[in-house]
JSON list of C-alpha atoms in Angstrom, two decimals:
[
{"chain": "A", "resi": 173, "resn": "MET", "atom": "CA", "xyz": [9.60, -24.69, 6.05]},
{"chain": "A", "resi": 174, "resn": "ASN", "atom": "CA", "xyz": [5.92, -23.78, 6.44]},
{"chain": "A", "resi": 175, "resn": "GLU", "atom": "CA", "xyz": [5.07, -20.89, 4.09]},
{"chain": "A", "resi": 176, "resn": "LEU", "atom": "CA", "xyz": [3.24, -18.89, 6.75]},
{"chain": "A", "resi": 177, "resn": "LEU", "atom": "CA", "xyz": [6.17, -19.18, 9.16]},
{"chain": "A", "resi": 178, "resn": "LEU", "atom": "CA", "xyz": [8.73, -18.34, 6.47]},
{"chain": "A", "resi": 179, "resn": "ALA", "atom": "CA", "xyz": [6.77, -15.22, 5.55]},
{"chain": "A", "resi": 180, "resn": "ALA", "atom": "CA", "xyz": [6.57, -14.19, 9.21]},
{"chain": "A", "resi": 181, "resn": "LEU", "atom": "CA", "xyz": [10.32, -14.65, 9.70]},
{"chain": "A", "resi": 182, "resn": "THR", "atom": "CA", "xyz": [11.10, -12.72, 6.52]},
{"chain": "A", "resi": 183, "resn": "ILE", "atom": "CA", "xyz": [8.91, -9.83, 7.63]},
{"chain": "A", "resi": 184, "resn": "ALA", "atom": "CA", "xyz": [10.39, -9.88, 11.14]},
{"chain": "A", "resi": 185, "resn": "VAL", "atom": "CA", "xyz": [13.96, -9.63, 9.82]},
{"chain": "A", "resi": 186, "resn": "LEU", "atom": "CA", "xyz": [13.02, -6.85, 7.41]},
{"chain": "A", "resi": 187, "resn": "MET", "atom": "CA", "xyz": [11.10, -4.77, 9.97]},
{"chain": "A", "resi": 188, "resn": "VAL", "atom": "CA", "xyz": [13.69, -5.15, 12.73]},
{"chain": "A", "resi": 189, "resn": "GLY", "atom": "CA", "xyz": [16.42, -4.18, 10.29]},
{"chain": "A", "resi": 190, "resn": "THR", "atom": "CA", "xyz": [14.46, -1.14, 9.11]},
{"chain": "A", "resi": 191, "resn": "TRP", "atom": "CA", "xyz": [13.75, -0.13, 12.72]},
{"chain": "A", "resi": 192, "resn": "LEU", "atom": "CA", "xyz": [17.44, -0.32, 13.63]},
{"chain": "A", "resi": 193, "resn": "ILE", "atom": "CA", "xyz": [18.30, 1.91, 10.67]},
{"chain": "A", "resi": 194, "resn": "SER", "atom": "CA", "xyz": [15.56, 4.36, 11.69]},
{"chain": "A", "resi": 195, "resn": "VAL", "atom": "CA", "xyz": [17.03, 4.60, 15.19]},
{"chain": "A", "resi": 196, "resn": "VAL", "atom": "CA", "xyz": [20.48, 5.38, 13.79]},
{"chain": "A", "resi": 197, "resn": "ILE", "atom": "CA", "xyz": [19.33, 8.01, 11.29]},
{"chain": "A", "resi": 198, "resn": "LYS", "atom": "CA", "xyz": [16.53, 9.31, 13.55]},
{"chain": "A", "resi": 199, "resn": "ASP", "atom": "CA", "xyz": [13.86, 8.99, 10.87]},
{"chain": "A", "resi": 200, "resn": "ALA", "atom": "CA", "xyz": [10.97, 6.58, 11.39]},
{"chain": "A", "resi": 201, "resn": "SER", "atom": "CA", "xyz": [9.51, 7.56, 8.02]},
{"chain": "A", "resi": 202, "resn": "ILE", "atom": "CA", "xyz": [11.54, 4.90, 6.24]},
{"chain": "A", "resi": 203, "resn": "VAL", "atom": "CA", "xyz": [8.97, 2.36, 7.40]},
{"chain": "A", "resi": 204, "resn": "ASP", "atom": "CA", "xyz": [6.67, 3.72, 4.67]},
{"chain": "A", "resi": 205, "resn": "ILE", "atom": "CA", "xyz": [9.23, 2.84, 2.01]},
{"chain": "A", "resi": 206, "resn": "THR", "atom": "CA", "xyz": [9.63, -0.64, 3.49]},
{"chain": "A", "resi": 207, "resn": "TRP", "atom": "CA", "xyz": [5.89, -1.31, 3.17]},
{"chain": "A", "resi": 208, "resn": "GLY", "atom": "CA", "xyz": [5.96, -2.03, -0.57]},
{"chain": "A", "resi": 209, "resn": "LEU", "atom": "CA", "xyz": [9.45, -3.54, -0.40]},
{"chain": "A", "resi": 210, "resn": "GLY", "atom": "CA", "xyz": [8.25, -5.96, 2.28]},
{"chain": "A", "resi": 211, "resn": "PHE", "atom": "CA", "xyz": [5.57, -7.50, 0.08]},
{"chain": "A", "resi": 212, "resn": "ALA", "atom": "CA", "xyz": [8.00, -7.83, -2.81]},
{"chain": "A", "resi": 213, "resn": "THR", "atom": "CA", "xyz": [10.52, -9.50, -0.49]},
{"chain": "A", "resi": 214, "resn": "VAL", "atom": "CA", "xyz": [8.01, -11.95, 0.98]},
{"chain": "A", "resi": 215, "resn": "ALA", "atom": "CA", "xyz": [6.78, -12.96, -2.47]},
{"chain": "A", "resi": 216, "resn": "THR", "atom": "CA", "xyz": [10.33, -13.43, -3.73]},
{"chain": "A", "resi": 217, "resn": "VAL", "atom": "CA", "xyz": [11.52, -15.47, -0.73]},
{"chain": "A", "resi": 218, "resn": "LEU", "atom": "CA", "xyz": [8.49, -17.78, -0.96]},
{"chain": "A", "resi": 219, "resn": "TRP", "atom": "CA", "xyz": [8.91, -18.21, -4.71]},
{"chain": "A", "resi": 220, "resn": "ILE", "atom": "CA", "xyz": [12.61, -19.09, -4.37]},
{"chain": "A", "resi": 221, "resn": "ALA", "atom": "CA", "xyz": [11.97, -21.46, -1.46]},
{"chain": "A", "resi": 222, "resn": "ASP", "atom": "CA", "xyz": [9.26, -23.41, -3.31]},
{"chain": "A", "resi": 223, "resn": "ASP", "atom": "CA", "xyz": [10.93, -26.20, -5.32]},
{"chain": "A", "resi": 224, "resn": "SER", "atom": "CA", "xyz": [7.57, -27.24, -6.78]},
{"chain": "A", "resi": 225, "resn": "ARG", "atom": "CA", "xyz": [6.35, -23.75, -7.68]},
{"chain": "A", "resi": 226, "resn": "SER", "atom": "CA", "xyz": [3.52, -23.65, -10.20]},
{"chain": "A", "resi": 227, "resn": "SER", "atom": "CA", "xyz": [2.65, -21.18, -12.94]},
{"chain": "A", "resi": 228, "resn": "LEU", "atom": "CA", "xyz": [0.11, -19.73, -10.51]},
{"chain": "A", "resi": 229, "resn": "ASP", "atom": "CA", "xyz": [2.83, -19.13, -7.92]},
{"chain": "A", "resi": 230, "resn": "THR", "atom": "CA", "xyz": [4.98, -17.41, -10.52]},
{"chain": "A", "resi": 231, "resn": "LEU", "atom": "CA", "xyz": [2.09, -15.21, -11.63]},
{"chain": "A", "resi": 232, "resn": "LEU", "atom": "CA", "xyz": [1.40, -14.10, -8.06]},
{"chain": "A", "resi": 233, "resn": "TRP", "atom": "CA", "xyz": [5.11, -13.45, -7.49]},
{"chain": "A", "resi": 234, "resn": "ILE", "atom": "CA", "xyz": [5.30, -11.20, -10.56]},
{"chain": "A", "resi": 235, "resn": "MET", "atom": "CA", "xyz": [2.12, -9.31, -9.63]},
{"chain": "A", "resi": 236, "resn": "THR", "atom": "CA", "xyz": [3.26, -8.70, -6.06]},
{"chain": "A", "resi": 237, "resn": "LEU", "atom": "CA", "xyz": [6.84, -7.88, -7.04]},
{"chain": "A", "resi": 238, "resn": "MET", "atom": "CA", "xyz": [5.77, -5.27, -9.61]},
{"chain": "A", "resi": 239, "resn": "TRP", "atom": "CA", "xyz": [3.32, -3.60, -7.23]},
{"chain": "A", "resi": 240, "resn": "GLY", "atom": "CA", "xyz": [5.70, -3.63, -4.27]},
{"chain": "A", "resi": 241, "resn": "LEU", "atom": "CA", "xyz": [8.78, -2.32, -6.11]},
{"chain": "A", "resi": 242, "resn": "ARG", "atom": "CA", "xyz": [6.82, 0.44, -7.84]},
{"chain": "A", "resi": 243, "resn": "LEU", "atom": "CA", "xyz": [5.38, 1.64, -4.54]},
{"chain": "A", "resi": 244, "resn": "CYS", "atom": "CA", "xyz": [8.77, 1.39, -2.80]},
{"chain": "A", "resi": 245, "resn": "LEU", "atom": "CA", "xyz": [10.55, 3.42, -5.49]},
{"chain": "A", "resi": 246, "resn": "TYR", "atom": "CA", "xyz": [7.77, 6.01, -5.65]},
{"chain": "A", "resi": 247, "resn": "LEU", "atom": "CA", "xyz": [7.79, 6.61, -1.89]},
{"chain": "A", "resi": 248, "resn": "ALA", "atom": "CA", "xyz": [11.59, 6.62, -1.76]},
{"chain": "A", "resi": 249, "resn": "ARG", "atom": "CA", "xyz": [11.70, 9.33, -4.41]},
{"chain": "A", "resi": 250, "resn": "ARG", "atom": "CA", "xyz": [8.98, 11.31, -2.64]},
{"chain": "A", "resi": 251, "resn": "ASN", "atom": "CA", "xyz": [10.17, 10.97, 0.96]},
{"chain": "A", "resi": 252, "resn": "LEU", "atom": "CA", "xyz": [13.95, 10.63, 1.12]},
{"chain": "A", "resi": 253, "resn": "GLY", "atom": "CA", "xyz": [15.73, 13.87, 1.86]},
{"chain": "A", "resi": 254, "resn": "HIS", "atom": "CA", "xyz": [12.61, 15.68, 3.03]},
{"chain": "A", "resi": 255, "resn": "GLY", "atom": "CA", "xyz": [12.86, 14.97, 6.76]},
{"chain": "A", "resi": 256, "resn": "GLU", "atom": "CA", "xyz": [10.75, 12.85, 9.03]},
{"chain": "A", "resi": 257, "resn": "ASP", "atom": "CA", "xyz": [7.00, 12.67, 8.41]},
{"chain": "A", "resi": 258, "resn": "TYR", "atom": "CA", "xyz": [4.94, 14.93, 10.68]},
{"chain": "A", "resi": 259, "resn": "ARG", "atom": "CA", "xyz": [3.20, 11.93, 12.26]},
{"chain": "A", "resi": 260, "resn": "TYR", "atom": "CA", "xyz": [6.45, 10.52, 13.58]},
{"chain": "A", "resi": 261, "resn": "VAL", "atom": "CA", "xyz": [7.76, 13.97, 14.53]},
{"chain": "A", "resi": 262, "resn": "ALA", "atom": "CA", "xyz": [4.69, 14.39, 16.77]},
{"chain": "A", "resi": 263, "resn": "MET", "atom": "CA", "xyz": [5.24, 10.93, 18.28]},
{"chain": "A", "resi": 264, "resn": "ARG", "atom": "CA", "xyz": [8.92, 11.70, 18.87]},
{"chain": "A", "resi": 265, "resn": "LYS", "atom": "CA", "xyz": [8.05, 14.92, 20.74]},
{"chain": "A", "resi": 266, "resn": "ARG", "atom": "CA", "xyz": [5.42, 13.15, 22.81]},
{"chain": "A", "resi": 267, "resn": "TRP", "atom": "CA", "xyz": [7.51, 10.16, 23.88]},
{"chain": "A", "resi": 268, "resn": "GLY", "atom": "CA", "xyz": [10.98, 11.70, 24.00]},
{"chain": "A", "resi": 269, "resn": "PRO", "atom": "CA", "xyz": [13.75, 9.17, 24.78]},
{"chain": "A", "resi": 270, "resn": "ALA", "atom": "CA", "xyz": [11.21, 6.32, 24.78]},
{"chain": "A", "resi": 271, "resn": "PHE", "atom": "CA", "xyz": [10.28, 6.95, 21.15]},
{"chain": "A", "resi": 272, "resn": "PRO", "atom": "CA", "xyz": [12.55, 4.23, 19.62]},
{"chain": "A", "resi": 273, "resn": "VAL", "atom": "CA", "xyz": [10.91, 1.50, 21.72]},
{"chain": "A", "resi": 274, "resn": "ILE", "atom": "CA", "xyz": [7.42, 2.96, 21.27]},
{"chain": "A", "resi": 275, "resn": "SER", "atom": "CA", "xyz": [7.91, 3.21, 17.50]},
{"chain": "A", "resi": 276, "resn": "PHE", "atom": "CA", "xyz": [9.04, -0.41, 17.34]},
{"chain": "A", "resi": 277, "resn": "LEU", "atom": "CA", "xyz": [5.90, -1.59, 19.15]},
{"chain": "A", "resi": 278, "resn": "THR", "atom": "CA", "xyz": [3.29, 0.73, 17.65]},
{"chain": "A", "resi": 279, "resn": "VAL", "atom": "CA", "xyz": [4.66, 1.29, 14.14]},
{"chain": "A", "resi": 280, "resn": "TYR", "atom": "CA", "xyz": [7.05, -1.44, 13.03]},
{"chain": "A", "resi": 281, "resn": "THR", "atom": "CA", "xyz": [5.47, -4.40, 14.80]},
{"chain": "A", "resi": 282, "resn": "LEU", "atom": "CA", "xyz": [1.99, -3.30, 13.74]},
{"chain": "A", "resi": 283, "resn": "GLN", "atom": "CA", "xyz": [2.94, -2.77, 10.11]},
{"chain": "A", "resi": 284, "resn": "GLY", "atom": "CA", "xyz": [4.80, -6.07, 10.05]},
{"chain": "A", "resi": 285, "resn": "THR", "atom": "CA", "xyz": [1.72, -7.88, 11.36]},
{"chain": "A", "resi": 286, "resn": "LEU", "atom": "CA", "xyz": [-0.51, -6.18, 8.80]},
{"chain": "A", "resi": 287, "resn": "MET", "atom": "CA", "xyz": [1.97, -7.05, 6.06]},
{"chain": "A", "resi": 288, "resn": "TRP", "atom": "CA", "xyz": [1.75, -10.72, 7.04]},
{"chain": "A", "resi": 289, "resn": "VAL", "atom": "CA", "xyz": [-2.06, -10.68, 6.99]},
{"chain": "A", "resi": 290, "resn": "VAL", "atom": "CA", "xyz": [-2.40, -8.76, 3.70]},
{"chain": "A", "resi": 291, "resn": "SER", "atom": "CA", "xyz": [0.13, -11.04, 1.97]},
{"chain": "A", "resi": 292, "resn": "LEU", "atom": "CA", "xyz": [-1.85, -14.18, 2.86]},
{"chain": "A", "resi": 293, "resn": "PRO", "atom": "CA", "xyz": [-2.94, -14.76, -0.76]},
{"chain": "A", "resi": 294, "resn": "VAL", "atom": "CA", "xyz": [0.69, -15.01, -1.87]},
{"chain": "A", "resi": 295, "resn": "GLN", "atom": "CA", "xyz": [1.61, -17.25, 1.05]},
{"chain": "A", "resi": 296, "resn": "LEU", "atom": "CA", "xyz": [-1.32, -19.64, 0.69]},
{"chain": "A", "resi": 297, "resn": "SER", "atom": "CA", "xyz": [-0.92, -20.21, -3.04]},
{"chain": "A", "resi": 298, "resn": "HIS", "atom": "CA", "xyz": [2.31, -22.10, -2.29]},
{"chain": "A", "resi": 299, "resn": "ARG", "atom": "CA", "xyz": [0.46, -24.62, -0.13]},
{"chain": "A", "resi": 300, "resn": "GLN", "atom": "CA", "xyz": [-1.35, -26.27, -3.06]},
{"chain": "A", "resi": 301, "resn": "GLU", "atom": "CA", "xyz": [-0.61, -27.00, -6.68]},
{"chain": "A", "resi": 302, "resn": "GLY", "atom": "CA", "xyz": [-2.57, -24.64, -8.90]},
{"chain": "A", "resi": 303, "resn": "SER", "atom": "CA", "xyz": [-2.95, -23.54, -12.49]},
{"chain": "A", "resi": 304, "resn": "ILE", "atom": "CA", "xyz": [-4.01, -20.39, -14.29]},
{"chain": "A", "resi": 305, "resn": "GLY", "atom": "CA", "xyz": [-7.71, -20.49, -15.15]},
{"chain": "A", "resi": 306, "resn": "VAL", "atom": "CA", "xyz": [-10.65, -18.15, -15.64]},
{"chain": "A", "resi": 307, "resn": "LEU", "atom": "CA", "xyz": [-10.60, -16.90, -12.05]},
{"chain": "A", "resi": 308, "resn": "ALA", "atom": "CA", "xyz": [-6.90, -16.06, -12.30]},
{"chain": "A", "resi": 309, "resn": "ILE", "atom": "CA", "xyz": [-7.47, -14.18, -15.56]},
{"chain": "A", "resi": 310, "resn": "ILE", "atom": "CA", "xyz": [-10.22, -12.10, -13.93]},
{"chain": "A", "resi": 311, "resn": "GLY", "atom": "CA", "xyz": [-7.84, -11.39, -11.06]},
{"chain": "A", "resi": 312, "resn": "VAL", "atom": "CA", "xyz": [-5.11, -10.25, -13.45]},
{"chain": "A", "resi": 313, "resn": "VAL", "atom": "CA", "xyz": [-7.53, -7.90, -15.24]},
{"chain": "A", "resi": 314, "resn": "LEU", "atom": "CA", "xyz": [-8.57, -6.38, -11.90]},
{"chain": "A", "resi": 315, "resn": "TRP", "atom": "CA", "xyz": [-4.89, -6.08, -10.91]},
{"chain": "A", "resi": 316, "resn": "LEU", "atom": "CA", "xyz": [-4.11, -4.27, -14.17]},
{"chain": "A", "resi": 317, "resn": "VAL", "atom": "CA", "xyz": [-6.93, -1.80, -13.56]},
{"chain": "A", "resi": 318, "resn": "GLY", "atom": "CA", "xyz": [-5.63, -1.21, -10.05]},
{"chain": "A", "resi": 319, "resn": "PHE", "atom": "CA", "xyz": [-2.00, -0.87, -11.11]},
{"chain": "A", "resi": 320, "resn": "TYR", "atom": "CA", "xyz": [-3.03, 1.69, -13.73]},
{"chain": "A", "resi": 321, "resn": "PHE", "atom": "CA", "xyz": [-5.07, 3.78, -11.31]},
{"chain": "A", "resi": 322, "resn": "GLU", "atom": "CA", "xyz": [-2.40, 3.68, -8.61]},
{"chain": "A", "resi": 323, "resn": "SER", "atom": "CA", "xyz": [0.64, 4.40, -10.78]},
{"chain": "A", "resi": 324, "resn": "VAL", "atom": "CA", "xyz": [-1.00, 7.00, -13.04]},
{"chain": "A", "resi": 325, "resn": "GLY", "atom": "CA", "xyz": [-2.74, 8.65, -10.08]},
{"chain": "A", "resi": 326, "resn": "ASP", "atom": "CA", "xyz": [0.58, 8.94, -8.23]},
{"chain": "A", "resi": 327, "resn": "LEU", "atom": "CA", "xyz": [2.28, 10.33, -11.35]},
{"chain": "A", "resi": 328, "resn": "GLN", "atom": "CA", "xyz": [-0.43, 12.96, -11.86]},
{"chain": "A", "resi": 329, "resn": "LEU", "atom": "CA", "xyz": [-0.22, 14.00, -8.21]},
{"chain": "A", "resi": 330, "resn": "ARG", "atom": "CA", "xyz": [3.58, 14.26, -8.30]},
{"chain": "A", "resi": 331, "resn": "ARG", "atom": "CA", "xyz": [3.47, 16.49, -11.39]},
{"chain": "A", "resi": 332, "resn": "PHE", "atom": "CA", "xyz": [0.73, 18.64, -9.84]},
{"chain": "A", "resi": 333, "resn": "LYS", "atom": "CA", "xyz": [2.73, 19.17, -6.65]},
{"chain": "A", "resi": 334, "resn": "ALA", "atom": "CA", "xyz": [5.91, 19.95, -8.60]},
{"chain": "A", "resi": 335, "resn": "ASP", "atom": "CA", "xyz": [4.28, 23.13, -9.95]},
{"chain": "A", "resi": 336, "resn": "PRO", "atom": "CA", "xyz": [4.64, 25.91, -7.31]},
{"chain": "A", "resi": 337, "resn": "SER", "atom": "CA", "xyz": [1.57, 27.67, -8.71]},
{"chain": "A", "resi": 338, "resn": "ASN", "atom": "CA", "xyz": [-0.58, 24.77, -7.48]},
{"chain": "A", "resi": 339, "resn": "GLU", "atom": "CA", "xyz": [0.27, 25.41, -3.82]},
{"chain": "A", "resi": 340, "resn": "GLY", "atom": "CA", "xyz": [-2.98, 25.22, -1.80]},
{"chain": "A", "resi": 341, "resn": "LYS", "atom": "CA", "xyz": [-5.00, 24.13, -4.83]},
{"chain": "A", "resi": 342, "resn": "VAL", "atom": "CA", "xyz": [-6.93, 20.88, -5.34]},
{"chain": "A", "resi": 343, "resn": "LEU", "atom": "CA", "xyz": [-6.03, 18.41, -8.08]},
{"chain": "A", "resi": 344, "resn": "ASP", "atom": "CA", "xyz": [-9.30, 17.66, -9.87]},
{"chain": "A", "resi": 345, "resn": "THR", "atom": "CA", "xyz": [-8.15, 16.66, -13.35]},
{"chain": "A", "resi": 346, "resn": "GLY", "atom": "CA", "xyz": [-7.11, 13.35, -14.88]},
{"chain": "A", "resi": 347, "resn": "LEU", "atom": "CA", "xyz": [-8.06, 10.37, -12.75]},
{"chain": "A", "resi": 348, "resn": "TRP", "atom": "CA", "xyz": [-8.59, 12.76, -9.83]},
{"chain": "A", "resi": 349, "resn": "ARG", "atom": "CA", "xyz": [-11.65, 14.12, -11.62]},
{"chain": "A", "resi": 350, "resn": "TYR", "atom": "CA", "xyz": [-13.44, 10.80, -11.10]},
{"chain": "A", "resi": 351, "resn": "THR", "atom": "CA", "xyz": [-12.27, 9.79, -7.63]},
{"chain": "A", "resi": 352, "resn": "ARG", "atom": "CA", "xyz": [-10.63, 11.75, -4.82]},
{"chain": "A", "resi": 353, "resn": "HIS", "atom": "CA", "xyz": [-8.23, 8.88, -4.23]},
{"chain": "A", "resi": 354, "resn": "PRO", "atom": "CA", "xyz": [-7.37, 7.04, -7.47]},
{"chain": "A", "resi": 355, "resn": "ASN", "atom": "CA", "xyz": [-4.16, 5.69, -5.92]},
{"chain": "A", "resi": 356, "resn": "TYR", "atom": "CA", "xyz": [-6.01, 4.14, -2.97]},
{"chain": "A", "resi": 357, "resn": "PHE", "atom": "CA", "xyz": [-8.72, 2.75, -5.25]},
{"chain": "A", "resi": 358, "resn": "GLY", "atom": "CA", "xyz": [-6.00, 1.24, -7.41]},
{"chain": "A", "resi": 359, "resn": "ASP", "atom": "CA", "xyz": [-4.25, -0.23, -4.38]},
{"chain": "A", "resi": 360, "resn": "ALA", "atom": "CA", "xyz": [-7.46, -1.96, -3.31]},
{"chain": "A", "resi": 361, "resn": "CYS", "atom": "CA", "xyz": [-8.05, -3.35, -6.82]},
{"chain": "A", "resi": 362, "resn": "VAL", "atom": "CA", "xyz": [-4.48, -4.69, -6.94]},
{"chain": "A", "resi": 363, "resn": "TRP", "atom": "CA", "xyz": [-4.98, -6.71, -3.77]},
{"chain": "A", "resi": 364, "resn": "TRP", "atom": "CA", "xyz": [-8.46, -7.94, -4.66]},
{"chain": "A", "resi": 365, "resn": "GLY", "atom": "CA", "xyz": [-6.93, -9.04, -7.97]},
{"chain": "A", "resi": 366, "resn": "ILE", "atom": "CA", "xyz": [-4.10, -10.87, -6.21]},
{"chain": "A", "resi": 367, "resn": "ALA", "atom": "CA", "xyz": [-6.59, -12.51, -3.86]},
{"chain": "A", "resi": 368, "resn": "LEU", "atom": "CA", "xyz": [-8.76, -13.69, -6.77]},
{"chain": "A", "resi": 369, "resn": "VAL", "atom": "CA", "xyz": [-5.75, -15.27, -8.46]},
{"chain": "A", "resi": 370, "resn": "ALA", "atom": "CA", "xyz": [-4.91, -17.07, -5.20]},
{"chain": "A", "resi": 371, "resn": "CYS", "atom": "CA", "xyz": [-8.50, -18.35, -5.06]},
{"chain": "A", "resi": 372, "resn": "SER", "atom": "CA", "xyz": [-7.57, -20.64, -7.96]},
{"chain": "A", "resi": 373, "resn": "VAL", "atom": "CA", "xyz": [-6.54, -23.09, -5.20]},
{"chain": "A", "resi": 374, "resn": "SER", "atom": "CA", "xyz": [-9.03, -23.92, -2.46]},
{"chain": "A", "resi": 375, "resn": "VAL", "atom": "CA", "xyz": [-6.83, -22.89, 0.48]},
{"chain": "A", "resi": 376, "resn": "GLY", "atom": "CA", "xyz": [-6.13, -19.61, -1.30]},
{"chain": "A", "resi": 377, "resn": "ARG", "atom": "CA", "xyz": [-9.68, -18.47, -0.60]},
{"chain": "A", "resi": 378, "resn": "TRP", "atom": "CA", "xyz": [-8.56, -17.58, 2.90]},
{"chain": "A", "resi": 379, "resn": "GLY", "atom": "CA", "xyz": [-6.39, -14.98, 1.22]},
{"chain": "A", "resi": 380, "resn": "LEU", "atom": "CA", "xyz": [-9.51, -12.87, 0.68]},
{"chain": "A", "resi": 381, "resn": "ILE", "atom": "CA", "xyz": [-8.96, -11.86, 4.31]},
{"chain": "A", "resi": 382, "resn": "GLY", "atom": "CA", "xyz": [-5.77, -10.09, 3.24]},
{"chain": "A", "resi": 383, "resn": "ALA", "atom": "CA", "xyz": [-7.54, -8.10, 0.50]},
{"chain": "A", "resi": 384, "resn": "ALA", "atom": "CA", "xyz": [-10.36, -7.19, 2.90]},
{"chain": "A", "resi": 385, "resn": "VAL", "atom": "CA", "xyz": [-7.87, -5.93, 5.51]},
{"chain": "A", "resi": 386, "resn": "MET", "atom": "CA", "xyz": [-6.06, -3.83, 2.88]},
{"chain": "A", "resi": 387, "resn": "ASN", "atom": "CA", "xyz": [-9.41, -2.39, 1.75]},
{"chain": "A", "resi": 388, "resn": "LEU", "atom": "CA", "xyz": [-10.30, -1.53, 5.36]},
{"chain": "A", "resi": 389, "resn": "LEU", "atom": "CA", "xyz": [-6.92, 0.15, 5.94]},
{"chain": "A", "resi": 390, "resn": "LEU", "atom": "CA", "xyz": [-7.28, 2.24, 2.80]},
{"chain": "A", "resi": 391, "resn": "LEU", "atom": "CA", "xyz": [-10.82, 3.38, 3.56]},
{"chain": "A", "resi": 392, "resn": "LYS", "atom": "CA", "xyz": [-11.03, 3.68, 7.33]},
{"chain": "A", "resi": 393, "resn": "VAL", "atom": "CA", "xyz": [-7.56, 3.75, 8.90]},
{"chain": "A", "resi": 394, "resn": "SER", "atom": "CA", "xyz": [-4.42, 5.09, 7.22]},
{"chain": "A", "resi": 395, "resn": "GLY", "atom": "CA", "xyz": [-5.80, 6.02, 3.82]},
{"chain": "A", "resi": 396, "resn": "VAL", "atom": "CA", "xyz": [-8.90, 8.00, 2.89]},
{"chain": "A", "resi": 397, "resn": "ALA", "atom": "CA", "xyz": [-10.15, 8.80, 6.41]},
{"chain": "A", "resi": 398, "resn": "LEU", "atom": "CA", "xyz": [-6.80, 10.09, 7.71]},
{"chain": "A", "resi": 399, "resn": "LEU", "atom": "CA", "xyz": [-5.89, 12.10, 4.60]},
{"chain": "A", "resi": 400, "resn": "GLU", "atom": "CA", "xyz": [-9.32, 13.69, 4.18]},
{"chain": "A", "resi": 401, "resn": "ARG", "atom": "CA", "xyz": [-9.22, 15.25, 7.65]},
{"chain": "A", "resi": 402, "resn": "SER", "atom": "CA", "xyz": [-5.89, 16.88, 6.85]},
{"chain": "A", "resi": 403, "resn": "LEU", "atom": "CA", "xyz": [-6.89, 18.09, 3.38]},
{"chain": "A", "resi": 404, "resn": "LYS", "atom": "CA", "xyz": [-10.09, 19.71, 4.61]},
{"chain": "A", "resi": 405, "resn": "ARG", "atom": "CA", "xyz": [-8.07, 21.74, 7.10]},
{"chain": "A", "resi": 406, "resn": "ARG", "atom": "CA", "xyz": [-5.34, 22.78, 4.68]},
{"chain": "A", "resi": 407, "resn": "LYS", "atom": "CA", "xyz": [-7.25, 23.42, 1.43]},
{"chain": "A", "resi": 408, "resn": "PRO", "atom": "CA", "xyz": [-10.27, 25.75, 1.45]},
{"chain": "A", "resi": 409, "resn": "ASP", "atom": "CA", "xyz": [-11.55, 24.42, -1.91]},
{"chain": "A", "resi": 410, "resn": "TYR", "atom": "CA", "xyz": [-11.46, 20.81, -0.82]},
{"chain": "A", "resi": 411, "resn": "GLN", "atom": "CA", "xyz": [-15.02, 20.70, 0.56]},
{"chain": "A", "resi": 412, "resn": "ALA", "atom": "CA", "xyz": [-16.42, 21.69, -2.84]},
{"chain": "A", "resi": 413, "resn": "TYR", "atom": "CA", "xyz": [-14.28, 18.96, -4.40]},
{"chain": "A", "resi": 414, "resn": "VAL", "atom": "CA", "xyz": [-15.72, 16.47, -1.90]},
{"chain": "A", "resi": 415, "resn": "GLU", "atom": "CA", "xyz": [-19.27, 17.42, -2.81]},
{"chain": "A", "resi": 416, "resn": "ARG", "atom": "CA", "xyz": [-18.83, 16.77, -6.53]},
{"chain": "A", "resi": 417, "resn": "THR", "atom": "CA", "xyz": [-16.32, 13.90, -6.59]},
{"chain": "A", "resi": 418, "resn": "SER", "atom": "CA", "xyz": [-16.56, 10.27, -5.49]},
{"chain": "A", "resi": 419, "resn": "ALA", "atom": "CA", "xyz": [-14.43, 9.41, -2.47]},
{"chain": "A", "resi": 420, "resn": "PHE", "atom": "CA", "xyz": [-13.23, 6.03, -3.75]},
{"chain": "A", "resi": 421, "resn": "ILE", "atom": "CA", "xyz": [-14.96, 4.24, -6.63]},
{"chain": "A", "resi": 422, "resn": "PRO", "atom": "CA", "xyz": [-14.52, 6.27, -9.85]},
{"chain": "A", "resi": 423, "resn": "ARG", "atom": "CA", "xyz": [-17.62, 7.88, -11.35]},
{"chain": "A", "resi": 424, "resn": "PRO", "atom": "CA", "xyz": [-18.37, 11.04, -13.35]},
{"chain": "A", "resi": 425, "resn": "PRO", "atom": "CA", "xyz": [-18.36, 14.13, -11.10]},
{"chain": "A", "resi": 426, "resn": "LYS", "atom": "CA", "xyz": [-21.60, 15.81, -10.11]},
{"chain": "A", "resi": 427, "resn": "ALA", "atom": "CA", "xyz": [-22.47, 18.90, -12.09]}
]
């Protein structure tokens, strides 16, 4: 089966299944947990289905699987048992009985489509025979940097929030001293790294679209832009933090 079609079918089954569960338990937030799991699932299905998989395919599978499972487990630990996210609660109040259908169209279908686009590097690598060269090594190094920033940034934030005395305060130590969003910066590096590895085969260069879309989402849509508006309202010291700390790319803070 065509790799692009197989990925689309895998994502469709996963998102429809997640949506059905969300309708039963009345919690659309589980879609966030499925985000990382979806990429890991797509990469695994494609790797299993490819009888002529190369070392490059295996490398991309491992990179995507590790990133996706870590994110899935982190969000599951953070979200499960804490009720539905405020975004979906607001949507549920607005749409009433129509919310299940609306959520399927505006949340699950949209995220599934974005998942397919972002995972293009993994899909396209299976279309040509490739090997691990200099470009792939550079991609792995970038992925490692990203995985470190994302996982360590998330860990530092979780520990900060676990301390009741930090309620209303701003985390500005550790990686958060150098960038206001080390986890988002790391996420972007992970996908640019994956895309560079996929560029080891000529058709894989189209996978740069996936990394660019992920970068756009993190900066302008569901990541930095959305979170910053909320933090500025809720934390009085956040504006001072903004003035001295880089929004995305790490750098020493201003004096």
